mmCIF file of C-alpha atoms in Angstrom:
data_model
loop_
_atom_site.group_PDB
_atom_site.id
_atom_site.type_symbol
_atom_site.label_atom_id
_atom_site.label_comp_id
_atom_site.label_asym_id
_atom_site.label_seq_id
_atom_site.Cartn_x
_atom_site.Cartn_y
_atom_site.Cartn_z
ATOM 1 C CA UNK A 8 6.281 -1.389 16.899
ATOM 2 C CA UNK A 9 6.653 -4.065 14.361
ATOM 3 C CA UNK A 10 8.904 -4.949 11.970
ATOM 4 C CA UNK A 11 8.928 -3.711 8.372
ATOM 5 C CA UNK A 12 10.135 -5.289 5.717
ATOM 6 C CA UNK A 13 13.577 -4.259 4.681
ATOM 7 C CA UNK A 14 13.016 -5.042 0.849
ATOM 8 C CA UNK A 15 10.630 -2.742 0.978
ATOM 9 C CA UNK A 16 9.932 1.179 -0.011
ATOM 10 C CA UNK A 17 7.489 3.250 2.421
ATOM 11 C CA UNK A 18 5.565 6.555 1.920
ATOM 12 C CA UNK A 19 4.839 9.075 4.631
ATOM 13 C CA UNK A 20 1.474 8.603 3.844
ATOM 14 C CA UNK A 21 1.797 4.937 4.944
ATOM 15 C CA UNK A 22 1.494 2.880 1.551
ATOM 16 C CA UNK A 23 4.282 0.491 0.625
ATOM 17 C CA UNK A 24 5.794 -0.244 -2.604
ATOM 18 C CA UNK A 25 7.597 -3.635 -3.601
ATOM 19 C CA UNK A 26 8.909 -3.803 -6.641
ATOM 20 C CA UNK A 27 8.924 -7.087 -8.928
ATOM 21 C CA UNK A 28 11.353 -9.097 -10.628
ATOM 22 C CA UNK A 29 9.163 -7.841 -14.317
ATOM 23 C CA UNK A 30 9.423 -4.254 -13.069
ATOM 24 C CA UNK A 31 5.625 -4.007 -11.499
ATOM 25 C CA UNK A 32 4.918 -2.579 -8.203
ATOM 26 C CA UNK A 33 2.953 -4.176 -5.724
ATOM 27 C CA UNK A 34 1.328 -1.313 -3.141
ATOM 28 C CA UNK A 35 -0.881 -1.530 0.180
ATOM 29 C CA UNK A 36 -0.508 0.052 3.290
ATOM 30 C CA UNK A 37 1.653 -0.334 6.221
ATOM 31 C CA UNK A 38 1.488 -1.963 9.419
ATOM 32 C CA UNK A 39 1.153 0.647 11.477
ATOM 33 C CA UNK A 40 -1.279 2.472 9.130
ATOM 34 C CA UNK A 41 -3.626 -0.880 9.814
ATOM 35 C CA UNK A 42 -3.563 -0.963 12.977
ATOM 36 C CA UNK A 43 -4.364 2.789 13.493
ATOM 37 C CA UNK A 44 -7.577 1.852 10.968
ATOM 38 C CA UNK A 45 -8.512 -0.788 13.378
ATOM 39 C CA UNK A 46 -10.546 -3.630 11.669
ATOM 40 C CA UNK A 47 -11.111 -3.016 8.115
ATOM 41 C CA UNK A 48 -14.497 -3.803 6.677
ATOM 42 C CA UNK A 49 -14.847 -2.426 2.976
ATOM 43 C CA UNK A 50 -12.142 -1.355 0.257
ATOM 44 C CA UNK A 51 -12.466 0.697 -2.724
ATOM 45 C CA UNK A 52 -9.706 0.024 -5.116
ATOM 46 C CA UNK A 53 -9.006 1.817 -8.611
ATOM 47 C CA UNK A 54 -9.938 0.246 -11.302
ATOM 48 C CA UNK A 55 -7.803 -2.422 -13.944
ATOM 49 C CA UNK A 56 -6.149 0.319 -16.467
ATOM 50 C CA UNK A 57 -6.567 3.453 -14.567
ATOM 51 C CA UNK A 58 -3.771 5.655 -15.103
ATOM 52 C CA UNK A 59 -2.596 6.738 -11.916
ATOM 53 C CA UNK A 60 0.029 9.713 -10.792
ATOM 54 C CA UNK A 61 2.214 9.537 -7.129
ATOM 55 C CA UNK A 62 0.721 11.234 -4.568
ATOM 56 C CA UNK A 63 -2.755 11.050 -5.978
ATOM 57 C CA UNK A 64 -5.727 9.584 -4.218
ATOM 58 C CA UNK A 65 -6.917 6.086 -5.825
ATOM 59 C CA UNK A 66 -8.237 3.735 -3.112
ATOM 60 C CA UNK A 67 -10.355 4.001 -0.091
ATOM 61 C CA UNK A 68 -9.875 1.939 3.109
ATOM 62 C CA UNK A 69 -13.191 1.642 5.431
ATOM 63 C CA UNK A 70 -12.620 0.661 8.951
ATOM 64 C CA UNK A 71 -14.669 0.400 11.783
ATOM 65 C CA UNK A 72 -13.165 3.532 12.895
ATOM 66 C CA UNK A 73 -12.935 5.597 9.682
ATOM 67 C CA UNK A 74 -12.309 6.073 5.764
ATOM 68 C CA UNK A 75 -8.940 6.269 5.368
ATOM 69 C CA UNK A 76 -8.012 7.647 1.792
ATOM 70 C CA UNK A 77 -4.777 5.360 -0.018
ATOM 71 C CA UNK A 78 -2.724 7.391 -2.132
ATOM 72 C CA UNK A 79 -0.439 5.928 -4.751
ATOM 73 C CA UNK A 80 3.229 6.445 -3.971
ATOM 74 C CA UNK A 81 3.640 6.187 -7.707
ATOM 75 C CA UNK A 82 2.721 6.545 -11.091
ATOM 76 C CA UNK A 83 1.568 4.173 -13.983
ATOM 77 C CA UNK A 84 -1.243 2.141 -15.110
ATOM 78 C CA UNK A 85 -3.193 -0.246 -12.650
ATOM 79 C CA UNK A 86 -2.865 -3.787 -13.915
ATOM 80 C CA UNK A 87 -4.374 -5.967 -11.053
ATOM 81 C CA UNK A 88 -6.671 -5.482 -7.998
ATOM 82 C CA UNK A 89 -6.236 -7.678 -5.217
ATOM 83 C CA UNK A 90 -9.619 -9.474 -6.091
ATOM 84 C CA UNK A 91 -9.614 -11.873 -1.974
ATOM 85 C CA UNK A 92 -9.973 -8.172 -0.724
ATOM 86 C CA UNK A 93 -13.375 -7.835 -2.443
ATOM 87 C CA UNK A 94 -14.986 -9.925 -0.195
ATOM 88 C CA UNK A 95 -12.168 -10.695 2.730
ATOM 89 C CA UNK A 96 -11.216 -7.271 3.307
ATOM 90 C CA UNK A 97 -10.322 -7.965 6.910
ATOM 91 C CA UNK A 98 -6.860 -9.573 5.285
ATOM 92 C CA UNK A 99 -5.707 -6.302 5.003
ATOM 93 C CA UNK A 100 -5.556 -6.255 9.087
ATOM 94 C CA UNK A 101 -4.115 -9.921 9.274
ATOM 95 C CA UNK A 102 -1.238 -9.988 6.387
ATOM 96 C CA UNK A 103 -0.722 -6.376 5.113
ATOM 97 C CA UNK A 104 2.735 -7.136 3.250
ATOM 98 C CA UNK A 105 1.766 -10.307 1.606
ATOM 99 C CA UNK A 106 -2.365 -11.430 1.208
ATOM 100 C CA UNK A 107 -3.387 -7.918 2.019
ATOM 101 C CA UNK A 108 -1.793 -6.232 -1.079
ATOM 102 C CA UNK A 109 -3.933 -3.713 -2.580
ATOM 103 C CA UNK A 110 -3.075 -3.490 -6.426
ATOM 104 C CA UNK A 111 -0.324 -3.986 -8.855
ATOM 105 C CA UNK A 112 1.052 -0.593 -11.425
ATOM 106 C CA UNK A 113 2.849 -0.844 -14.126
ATOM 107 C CA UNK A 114 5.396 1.761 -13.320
ATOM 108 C CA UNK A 115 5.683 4.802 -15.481
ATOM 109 C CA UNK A 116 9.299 5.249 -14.378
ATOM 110 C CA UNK A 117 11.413 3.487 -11.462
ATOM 111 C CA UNK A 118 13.086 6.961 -10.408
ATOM 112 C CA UNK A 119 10.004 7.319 -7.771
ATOM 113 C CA UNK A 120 11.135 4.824 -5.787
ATOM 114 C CA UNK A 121 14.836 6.914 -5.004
ATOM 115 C CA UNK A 122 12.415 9.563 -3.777
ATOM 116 C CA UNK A 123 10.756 7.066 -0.993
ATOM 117 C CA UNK A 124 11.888 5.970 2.397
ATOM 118 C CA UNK A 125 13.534 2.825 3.040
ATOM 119 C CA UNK A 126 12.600 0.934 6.367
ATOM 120 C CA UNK A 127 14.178 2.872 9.073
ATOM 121 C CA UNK A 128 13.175 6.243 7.226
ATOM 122 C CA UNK A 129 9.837 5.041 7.488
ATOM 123 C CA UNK A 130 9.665 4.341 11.753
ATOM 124 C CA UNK A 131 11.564 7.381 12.261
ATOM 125 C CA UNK A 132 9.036 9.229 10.367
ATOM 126 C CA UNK A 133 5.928 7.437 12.571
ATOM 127 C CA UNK A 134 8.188 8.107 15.417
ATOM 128 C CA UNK A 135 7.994 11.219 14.921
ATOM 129 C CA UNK A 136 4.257 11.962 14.877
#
């Protein structure tokens, strides 16, 4: 299994959340999650100012394999797509903590985040299945 990043907050739905120094959250999908997708080939991301709420359905990840829906593990207001994954959305496979971000929310409140698993929560929980 690989190693996740420590800094960062998981869902058991397999998104990741980093939060940023000006209190925006970066969000895209795990490692593992990835991997199960195999190679990604199309992504459908919500749109710049969508309101979104945690645990709601916003993006959709195409593989080779299957459609995977991405839920947000939070809520707020979209403020930036990840506009490389429009047409390179194999990145997603090769660097999904850093180039293969999906979008960026403006977070309604930071008390979300409590609620989410930290690293070792996270491969205990995918461990598990």
């Amino acid at each position: 299994m690989s190693d996740l990043p420590v800094e960062l907050k998981y869902a058991a739905s397999h998104e990741w959340v980093r939060l940023e120094g000006d209190g925006t959250a970066v969000i895209g999908i795990t490692d593992p999650a990835q991997a199960a997708l195999g190679d990604v080939v199309y992504v459908e991301l919500p749109e710049e100012g969508a309101d979104i709420d945690a645990g709601a359905g916003v993006a959709v990840v195409e593989s080779v394999k299957a459609a995977s829906d991405i839920y947000s593990p939070v809520t707020g207001a979209v403020i930036e797509i990840n506009p490389v994954l429009e047409e390179q959305p194999e990145v997603i496979n090769q660097s999904p903590y850093a180039d293969g971000w999906l979008f960026r929310v403006k977070l309604s409140s930071h008390n979300e985040l409590d609620d989410m698993l930290d690293s070792d929560e996270y491969l205990l929980s995918i461990e598990e299945d």
